[in-house]
PDB file of C-alpha atoms in Angstrom:
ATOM      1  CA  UNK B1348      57.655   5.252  63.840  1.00  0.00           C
ATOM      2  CA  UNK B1349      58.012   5.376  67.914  1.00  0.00           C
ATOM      3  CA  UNK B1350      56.007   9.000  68.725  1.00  0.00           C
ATOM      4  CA  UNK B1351      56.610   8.948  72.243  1.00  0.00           C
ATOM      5  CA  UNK B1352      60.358   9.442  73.955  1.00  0.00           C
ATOM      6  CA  UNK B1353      60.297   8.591  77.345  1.00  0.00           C
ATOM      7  CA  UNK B1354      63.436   9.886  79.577  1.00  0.00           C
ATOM      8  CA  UNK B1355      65.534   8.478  81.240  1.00  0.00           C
ATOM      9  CA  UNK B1356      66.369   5.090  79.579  1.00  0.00           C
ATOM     10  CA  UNK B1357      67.196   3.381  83.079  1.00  0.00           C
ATOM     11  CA  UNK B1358      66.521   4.246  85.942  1.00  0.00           C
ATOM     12  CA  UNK B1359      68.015   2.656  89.118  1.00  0.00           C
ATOM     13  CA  UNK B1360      66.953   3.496  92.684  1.00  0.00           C
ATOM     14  CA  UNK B1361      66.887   1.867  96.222  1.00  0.00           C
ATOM     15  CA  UNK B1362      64.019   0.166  97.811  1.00  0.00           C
ATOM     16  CA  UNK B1363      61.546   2.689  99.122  1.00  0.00           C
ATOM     17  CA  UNK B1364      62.549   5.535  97.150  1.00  0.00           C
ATOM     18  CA  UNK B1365      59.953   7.075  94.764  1.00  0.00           C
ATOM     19  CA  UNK B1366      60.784   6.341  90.859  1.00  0.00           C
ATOM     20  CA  UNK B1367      59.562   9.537  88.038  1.00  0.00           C
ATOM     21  CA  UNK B1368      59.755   8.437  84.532  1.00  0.00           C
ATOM     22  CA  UNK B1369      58.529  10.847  81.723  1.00  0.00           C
ATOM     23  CA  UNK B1370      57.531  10.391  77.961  1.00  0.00           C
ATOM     24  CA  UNK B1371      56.844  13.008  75.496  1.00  0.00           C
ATOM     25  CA  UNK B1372      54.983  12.550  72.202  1.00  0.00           C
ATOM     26  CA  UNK B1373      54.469  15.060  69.423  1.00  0.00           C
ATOM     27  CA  UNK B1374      50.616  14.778  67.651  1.00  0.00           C
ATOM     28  CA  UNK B1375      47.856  15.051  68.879  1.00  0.00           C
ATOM     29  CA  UNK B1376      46.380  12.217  71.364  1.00  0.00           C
ATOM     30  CA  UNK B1377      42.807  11.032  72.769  1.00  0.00           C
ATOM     31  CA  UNK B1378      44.822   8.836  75.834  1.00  0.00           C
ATOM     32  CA  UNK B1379      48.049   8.067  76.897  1.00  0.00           C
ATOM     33  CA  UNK B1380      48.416   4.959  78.592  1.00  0.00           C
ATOM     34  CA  UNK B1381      51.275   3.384  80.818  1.00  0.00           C
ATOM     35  CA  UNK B1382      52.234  -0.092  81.275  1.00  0.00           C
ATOM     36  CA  UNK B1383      54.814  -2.469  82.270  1.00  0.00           C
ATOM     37  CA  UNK B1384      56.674  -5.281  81.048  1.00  0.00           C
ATOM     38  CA  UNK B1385      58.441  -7.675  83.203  1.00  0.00           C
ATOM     39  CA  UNK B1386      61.710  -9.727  81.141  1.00  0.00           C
ATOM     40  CA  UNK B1387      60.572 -11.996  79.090  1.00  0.00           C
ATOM     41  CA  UNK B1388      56.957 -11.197  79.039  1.00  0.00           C
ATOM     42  CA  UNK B1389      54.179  -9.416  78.163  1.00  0.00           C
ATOM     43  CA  UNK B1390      52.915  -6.302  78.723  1.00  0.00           C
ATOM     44  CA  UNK B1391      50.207  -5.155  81.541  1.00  0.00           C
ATOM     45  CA  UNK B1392      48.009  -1.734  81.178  1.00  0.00           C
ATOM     46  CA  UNK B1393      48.881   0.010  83.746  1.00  0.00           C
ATOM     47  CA  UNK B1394      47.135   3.260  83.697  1.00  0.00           C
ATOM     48  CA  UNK B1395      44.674   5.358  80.923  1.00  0.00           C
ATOM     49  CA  UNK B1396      44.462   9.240  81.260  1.00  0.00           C
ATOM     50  CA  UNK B1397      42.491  10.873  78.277  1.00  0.00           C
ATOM     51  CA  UNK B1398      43.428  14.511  77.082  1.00  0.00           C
ATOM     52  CA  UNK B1399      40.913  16.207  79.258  1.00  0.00           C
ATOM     53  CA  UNK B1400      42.700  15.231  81.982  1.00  0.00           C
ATOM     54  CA  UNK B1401      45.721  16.349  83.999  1.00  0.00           C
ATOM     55  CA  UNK B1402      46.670  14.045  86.823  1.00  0.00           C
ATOM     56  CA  UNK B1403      45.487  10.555  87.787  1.00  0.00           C
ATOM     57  CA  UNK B1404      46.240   8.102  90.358  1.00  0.00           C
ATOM     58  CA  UNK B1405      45.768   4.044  91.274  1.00  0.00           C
ATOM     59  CA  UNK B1406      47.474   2.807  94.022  1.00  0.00           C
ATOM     60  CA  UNK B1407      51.093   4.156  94.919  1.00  0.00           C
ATOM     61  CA  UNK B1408      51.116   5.402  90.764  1.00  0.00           C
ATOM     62  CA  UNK B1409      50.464   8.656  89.715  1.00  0.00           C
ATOM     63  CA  UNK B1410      50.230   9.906  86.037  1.00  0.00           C
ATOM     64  CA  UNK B1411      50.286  13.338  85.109  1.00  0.00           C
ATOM     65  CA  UNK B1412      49.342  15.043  81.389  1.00  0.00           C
ATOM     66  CA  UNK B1413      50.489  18.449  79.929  1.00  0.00           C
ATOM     67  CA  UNK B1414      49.115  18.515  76.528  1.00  0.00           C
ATOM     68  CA  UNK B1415      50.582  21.966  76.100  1.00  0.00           C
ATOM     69  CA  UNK B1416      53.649  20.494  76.496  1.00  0.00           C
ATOM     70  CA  UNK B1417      52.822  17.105  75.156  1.00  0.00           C
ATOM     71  CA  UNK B1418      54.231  15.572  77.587  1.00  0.00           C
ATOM     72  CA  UNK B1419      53.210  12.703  80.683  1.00  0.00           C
ATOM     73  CA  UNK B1420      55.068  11.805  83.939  1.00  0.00           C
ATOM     74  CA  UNK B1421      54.324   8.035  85.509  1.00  0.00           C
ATOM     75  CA  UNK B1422      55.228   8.527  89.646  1.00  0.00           C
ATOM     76  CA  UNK B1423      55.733   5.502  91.494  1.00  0.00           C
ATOM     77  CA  UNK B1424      56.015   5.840  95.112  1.00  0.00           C
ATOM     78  CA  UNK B1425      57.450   3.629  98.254  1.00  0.00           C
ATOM     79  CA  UNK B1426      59.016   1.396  95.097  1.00  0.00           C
ATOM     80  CA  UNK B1427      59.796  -2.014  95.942  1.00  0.00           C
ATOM     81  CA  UNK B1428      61.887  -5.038  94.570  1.00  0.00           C
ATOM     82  CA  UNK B1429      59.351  -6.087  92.570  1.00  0.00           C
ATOM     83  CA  UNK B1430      58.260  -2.819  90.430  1.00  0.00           C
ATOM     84  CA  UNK B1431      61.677  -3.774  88.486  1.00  0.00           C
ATOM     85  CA  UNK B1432      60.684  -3.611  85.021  1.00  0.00           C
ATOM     86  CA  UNK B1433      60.161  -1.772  81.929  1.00  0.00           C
ATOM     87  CA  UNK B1434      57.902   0.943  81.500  1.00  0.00           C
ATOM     88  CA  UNK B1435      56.722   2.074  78.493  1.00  0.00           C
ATOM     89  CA  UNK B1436      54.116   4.787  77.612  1.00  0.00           C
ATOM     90  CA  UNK B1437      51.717   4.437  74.260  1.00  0.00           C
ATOM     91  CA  UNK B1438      49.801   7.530  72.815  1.00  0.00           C
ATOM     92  CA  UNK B1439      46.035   6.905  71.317  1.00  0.00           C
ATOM     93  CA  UNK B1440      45.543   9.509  68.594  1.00  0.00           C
ATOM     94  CA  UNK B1441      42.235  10.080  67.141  1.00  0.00           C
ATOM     95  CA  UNK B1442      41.077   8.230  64.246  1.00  0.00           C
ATOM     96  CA  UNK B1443      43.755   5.901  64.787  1.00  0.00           C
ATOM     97  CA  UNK B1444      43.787   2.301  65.456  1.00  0.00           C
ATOM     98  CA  UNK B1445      47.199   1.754  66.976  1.00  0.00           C
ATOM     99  CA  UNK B1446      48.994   2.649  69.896  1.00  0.00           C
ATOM    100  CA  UNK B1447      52.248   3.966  69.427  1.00  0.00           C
ATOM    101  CA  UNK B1448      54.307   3.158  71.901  1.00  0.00           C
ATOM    102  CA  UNK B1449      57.760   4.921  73.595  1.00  0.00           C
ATOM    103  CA  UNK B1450      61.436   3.310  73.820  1.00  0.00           C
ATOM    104  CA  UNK B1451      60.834   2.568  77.122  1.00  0.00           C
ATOM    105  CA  UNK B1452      62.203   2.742  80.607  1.00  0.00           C
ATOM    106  CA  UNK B1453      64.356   0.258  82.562  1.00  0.00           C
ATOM    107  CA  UNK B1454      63.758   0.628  85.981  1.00  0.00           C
ATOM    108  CA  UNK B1455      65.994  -1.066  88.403  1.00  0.00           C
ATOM    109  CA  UNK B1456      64.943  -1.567  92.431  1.00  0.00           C
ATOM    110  CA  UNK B1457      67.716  -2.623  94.795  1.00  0.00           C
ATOM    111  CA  UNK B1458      66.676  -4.225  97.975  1.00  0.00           C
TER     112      UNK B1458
ATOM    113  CA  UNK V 207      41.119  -8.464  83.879  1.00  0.00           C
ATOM    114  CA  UNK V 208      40.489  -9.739  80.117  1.00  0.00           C
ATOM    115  CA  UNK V 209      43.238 -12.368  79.158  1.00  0.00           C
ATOM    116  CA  UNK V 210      44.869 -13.165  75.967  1.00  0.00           C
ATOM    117  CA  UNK V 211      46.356 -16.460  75.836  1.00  0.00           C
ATOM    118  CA  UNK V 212      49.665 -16.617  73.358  1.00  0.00           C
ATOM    119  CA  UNK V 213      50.642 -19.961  72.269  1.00  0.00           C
ATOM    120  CA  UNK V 214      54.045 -21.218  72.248  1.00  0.00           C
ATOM    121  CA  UNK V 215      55.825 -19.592  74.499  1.00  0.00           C
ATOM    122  CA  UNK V 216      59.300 -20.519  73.395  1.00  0.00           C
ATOM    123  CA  UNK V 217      59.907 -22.516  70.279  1.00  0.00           C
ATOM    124  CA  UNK V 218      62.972 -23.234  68.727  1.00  0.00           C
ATOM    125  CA  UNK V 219      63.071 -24.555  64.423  1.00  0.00           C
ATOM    126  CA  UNK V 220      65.199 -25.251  61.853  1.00  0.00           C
ATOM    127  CA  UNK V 221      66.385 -22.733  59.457  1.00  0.00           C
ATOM    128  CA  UNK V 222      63.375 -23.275  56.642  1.00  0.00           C
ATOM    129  CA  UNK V 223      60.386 -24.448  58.332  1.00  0.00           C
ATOM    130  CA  UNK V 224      57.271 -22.399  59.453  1.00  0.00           C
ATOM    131  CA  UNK V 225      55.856 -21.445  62.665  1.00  0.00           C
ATOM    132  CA  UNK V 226      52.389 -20.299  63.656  1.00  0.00           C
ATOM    133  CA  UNK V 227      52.137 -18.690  67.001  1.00  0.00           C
ATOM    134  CA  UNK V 228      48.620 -18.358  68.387  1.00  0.00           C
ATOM    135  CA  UNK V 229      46.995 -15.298  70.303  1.00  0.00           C
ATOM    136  CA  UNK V 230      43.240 -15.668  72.155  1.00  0.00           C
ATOM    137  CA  UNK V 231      41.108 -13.600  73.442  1.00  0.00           C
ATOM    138  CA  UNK V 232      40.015 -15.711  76.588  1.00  0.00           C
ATOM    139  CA  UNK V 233      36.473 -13.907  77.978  1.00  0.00           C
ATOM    140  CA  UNK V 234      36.189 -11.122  75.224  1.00  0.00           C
ATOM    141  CA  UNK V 235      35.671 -10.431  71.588  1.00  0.00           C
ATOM    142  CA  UNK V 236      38.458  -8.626  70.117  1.00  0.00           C
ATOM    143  CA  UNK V 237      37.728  -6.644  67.317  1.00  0.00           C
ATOM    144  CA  UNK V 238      41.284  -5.699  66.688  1.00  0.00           C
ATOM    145  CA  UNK V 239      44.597  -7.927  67.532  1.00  0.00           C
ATOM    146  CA  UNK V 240      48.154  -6.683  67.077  1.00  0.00           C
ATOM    147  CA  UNK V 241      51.237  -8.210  66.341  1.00  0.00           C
ATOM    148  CA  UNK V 242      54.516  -6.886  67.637  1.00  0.00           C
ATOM    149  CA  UNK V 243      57.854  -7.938  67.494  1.00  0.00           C
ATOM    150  CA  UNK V 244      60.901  -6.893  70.223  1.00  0.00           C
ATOM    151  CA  UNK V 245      64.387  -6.852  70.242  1.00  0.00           C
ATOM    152  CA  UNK V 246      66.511  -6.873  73.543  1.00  0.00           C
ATOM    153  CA  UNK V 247      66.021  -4.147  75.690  1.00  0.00           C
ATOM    154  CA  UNK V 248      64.390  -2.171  72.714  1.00  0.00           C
ATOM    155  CA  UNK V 249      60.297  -1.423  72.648  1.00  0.00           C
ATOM    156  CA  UNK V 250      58.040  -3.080  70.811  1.00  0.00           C
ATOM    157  CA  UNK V 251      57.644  -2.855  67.094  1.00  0.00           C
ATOM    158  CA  UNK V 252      54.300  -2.953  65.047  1.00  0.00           C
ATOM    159  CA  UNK V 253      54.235  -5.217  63.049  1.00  0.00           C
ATOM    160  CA  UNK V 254      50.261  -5.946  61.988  1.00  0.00           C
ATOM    161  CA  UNK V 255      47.251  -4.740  62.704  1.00  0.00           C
ATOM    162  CA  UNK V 256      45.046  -7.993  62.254  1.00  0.00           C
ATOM    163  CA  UNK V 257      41.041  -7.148  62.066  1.00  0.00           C
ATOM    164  CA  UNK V 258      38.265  -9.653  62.416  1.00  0.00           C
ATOM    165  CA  UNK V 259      37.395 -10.748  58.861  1.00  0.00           C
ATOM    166  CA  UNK V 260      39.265  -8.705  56.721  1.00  0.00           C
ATOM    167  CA  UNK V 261      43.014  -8.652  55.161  1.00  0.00           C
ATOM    168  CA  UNK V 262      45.865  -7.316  58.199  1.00  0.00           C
ATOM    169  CA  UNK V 263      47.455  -4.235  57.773  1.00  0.00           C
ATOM    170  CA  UNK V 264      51.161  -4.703  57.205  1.00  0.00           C
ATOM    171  CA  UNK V 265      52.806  -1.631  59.193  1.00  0.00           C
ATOM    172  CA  UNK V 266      56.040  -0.137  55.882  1.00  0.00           C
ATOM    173  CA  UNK V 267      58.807  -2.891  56.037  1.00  0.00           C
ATOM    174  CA  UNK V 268      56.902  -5.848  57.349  1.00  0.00           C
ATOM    175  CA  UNK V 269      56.263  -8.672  54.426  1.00  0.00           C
ATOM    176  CA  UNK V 270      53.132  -9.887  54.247  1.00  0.00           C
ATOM    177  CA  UNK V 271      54.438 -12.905  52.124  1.00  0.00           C
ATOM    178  CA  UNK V 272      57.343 -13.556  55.408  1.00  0.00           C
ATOM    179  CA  UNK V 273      54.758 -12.779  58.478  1.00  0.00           C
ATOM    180  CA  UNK V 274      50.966 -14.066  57.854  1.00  0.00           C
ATOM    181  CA  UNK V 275      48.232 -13.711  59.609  1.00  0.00           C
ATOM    182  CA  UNK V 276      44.801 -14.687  59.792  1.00  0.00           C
ATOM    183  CA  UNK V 277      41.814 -13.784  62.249  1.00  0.00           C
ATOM    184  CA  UNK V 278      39.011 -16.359  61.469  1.00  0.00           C
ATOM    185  CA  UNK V 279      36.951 -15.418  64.444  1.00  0.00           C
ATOM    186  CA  UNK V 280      36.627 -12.623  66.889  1.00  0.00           C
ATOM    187  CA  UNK V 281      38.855 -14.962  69.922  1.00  0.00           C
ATOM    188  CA  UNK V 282      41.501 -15.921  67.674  1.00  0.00           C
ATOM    189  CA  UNK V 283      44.261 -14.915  65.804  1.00  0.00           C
ATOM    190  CA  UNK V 284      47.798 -16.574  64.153  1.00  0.00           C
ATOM    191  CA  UNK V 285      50.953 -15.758  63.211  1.00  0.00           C
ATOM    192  CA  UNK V 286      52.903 -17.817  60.790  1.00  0.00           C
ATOM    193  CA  UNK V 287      56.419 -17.031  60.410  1.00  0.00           C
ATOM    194  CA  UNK V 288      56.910 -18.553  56.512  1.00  0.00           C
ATOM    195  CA  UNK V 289      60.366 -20.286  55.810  1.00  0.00           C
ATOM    196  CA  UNK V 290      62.129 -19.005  58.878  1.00  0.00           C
ATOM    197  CA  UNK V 291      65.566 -18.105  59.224  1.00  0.00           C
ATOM    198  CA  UNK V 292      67.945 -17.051  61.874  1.00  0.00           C
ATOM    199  CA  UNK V 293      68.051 -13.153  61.587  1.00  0.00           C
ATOM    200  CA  UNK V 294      63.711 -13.726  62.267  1.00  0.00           C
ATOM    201  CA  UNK V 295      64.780 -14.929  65.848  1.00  0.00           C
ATOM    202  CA  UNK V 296      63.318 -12.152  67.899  1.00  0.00           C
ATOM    203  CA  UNK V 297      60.482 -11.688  70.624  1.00  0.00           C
ATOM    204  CA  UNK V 298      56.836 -11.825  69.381  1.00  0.00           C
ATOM    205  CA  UNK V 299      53.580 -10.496  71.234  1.00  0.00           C
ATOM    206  CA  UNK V 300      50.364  -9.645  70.416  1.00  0.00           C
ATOM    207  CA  UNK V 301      47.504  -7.981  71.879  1.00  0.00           C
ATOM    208  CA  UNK V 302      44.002  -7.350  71.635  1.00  0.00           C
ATOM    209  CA  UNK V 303      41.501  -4.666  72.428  1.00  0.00           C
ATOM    210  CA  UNK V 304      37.610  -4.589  72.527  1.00  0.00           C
ATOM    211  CA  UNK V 305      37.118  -1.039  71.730  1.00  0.00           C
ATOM    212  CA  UNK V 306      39.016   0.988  69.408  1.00  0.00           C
ATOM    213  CA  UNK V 307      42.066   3.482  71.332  1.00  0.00           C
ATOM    214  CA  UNK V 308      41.131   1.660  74.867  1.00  0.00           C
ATOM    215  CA  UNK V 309      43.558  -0.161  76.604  1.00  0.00           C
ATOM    216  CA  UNK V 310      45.366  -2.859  75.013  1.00  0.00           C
ATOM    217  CA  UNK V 311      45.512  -6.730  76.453  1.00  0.00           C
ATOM    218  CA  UNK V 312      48.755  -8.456  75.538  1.00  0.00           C
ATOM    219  CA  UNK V 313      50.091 -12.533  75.841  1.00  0.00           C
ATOM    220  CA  UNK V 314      53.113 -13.580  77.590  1.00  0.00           C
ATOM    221  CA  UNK V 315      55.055 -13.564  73.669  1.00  0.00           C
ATOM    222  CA  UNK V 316      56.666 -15.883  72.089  1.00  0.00           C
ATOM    223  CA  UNK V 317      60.493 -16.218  71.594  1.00  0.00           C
ATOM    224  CA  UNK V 318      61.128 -17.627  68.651  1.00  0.00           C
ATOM    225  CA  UNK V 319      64.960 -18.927  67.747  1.00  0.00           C
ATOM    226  CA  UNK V 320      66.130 -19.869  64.394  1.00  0.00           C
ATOM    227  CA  UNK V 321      68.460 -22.025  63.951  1.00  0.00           C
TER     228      UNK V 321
END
């Protein structure tokens, strides 16, 4: 079964704007991780933040953890055209092989 | 970046036959592969977890019989989709990882329509 819910489903801003999609899981977790899928293809790792930590950044993303709240934000600022995509999150839980991953967010750029 | 090569990309069968989709691990040794399978706008769904060596696990509702899968060597892994029919026609993917709860590498999937 999915653990993590990730809010909102789609998400549709203008160029430039700054895009906040959250996920929230419910056991336990070693990492959550972020990544992306474009239509039709694969997905790419975007970013890894273990449960010791709180807030992490690469580029114009920015992931935050509240394991209190079991919850993780992905921030993606100055968006452009081409961040269009899904977004999902996946929790790591320990002892476990599998990542269980989150319905997903649609985001939607407009030039 | 490690890279996982997933071969076909798109094939399209006849209601009956089998299909074996292919998933590398390029410049690494994966350990562990996955197999997924995705409906339209929906997330991925485990499927398999497919270990070097030994039997895959089938995640509850999968048949082992309907989706098998073999990893022979620590590069390669295969899906075979037995007798397909037209309700099987979905998106698969599969990833690998080199160390266990690290980040996952995936291939560009494989849509697979049944006719």
């Amino acid at each position: 079964s999915q653990q993590g819910e990730e809010d909102p489903q789609a998400l549709s801003i203008q160029e430039g704007e700054n895009a906040t999609m959250n996920c929230s899981y419910k056991t336990s977790i070693n990492n959550l991780q972020w990544y992306r899928q474009n239509s039709g293809r694969g997905l790419v790792h975007l970013i890894l933040i273990r449960s010791n930590e709180r807030e992490k950044h690469s580029g114009r993303l920015r992931v935050t953890l509240d394991t209190s709240k079991k919850s993780s934000s992905l921030l993606i600022t100055a968006s452009r055209a081409a961040d269009t995509a899904s977004y999902f999150c996946a929790t790591a839980s320990q002892g476990a092989q599998k990542l269980v991953f989150g319905q997903g967010t649609r985001l939607t750029i407009n030039p | 970046g490690a890279v996982v090569s997933q071969h076909p990309s798109r094939v399209i069968c006849k209601s009956g036959t089998s299909v074996k989709i292919e998933c590398r691990s390029l410049d690494f040794q994966a350990t562990t592969m996955f197999w997924y399978r995705q409906f339209p706008k929906q997330s991925l769904m485990l499927m398999a977890t497919s270990n070097e060596g030994s039997k895959a696990t089938y995640e509850q509702g999968v048949e082992k019989d309907k989706f098998l899968i073999n990893h022979a060597s620590l590069t390669l892994s295969t899906l075979t989709v037995t007798s397909a029919h037209p309700e099987d026609s979905s998106f698969y993917i599969c990833s690998a990882s080199g160390e266990a709860n690290e980040k996952l590498f995936f291939g560009s999937g494989t849509q697979l329509s049944v006719l």
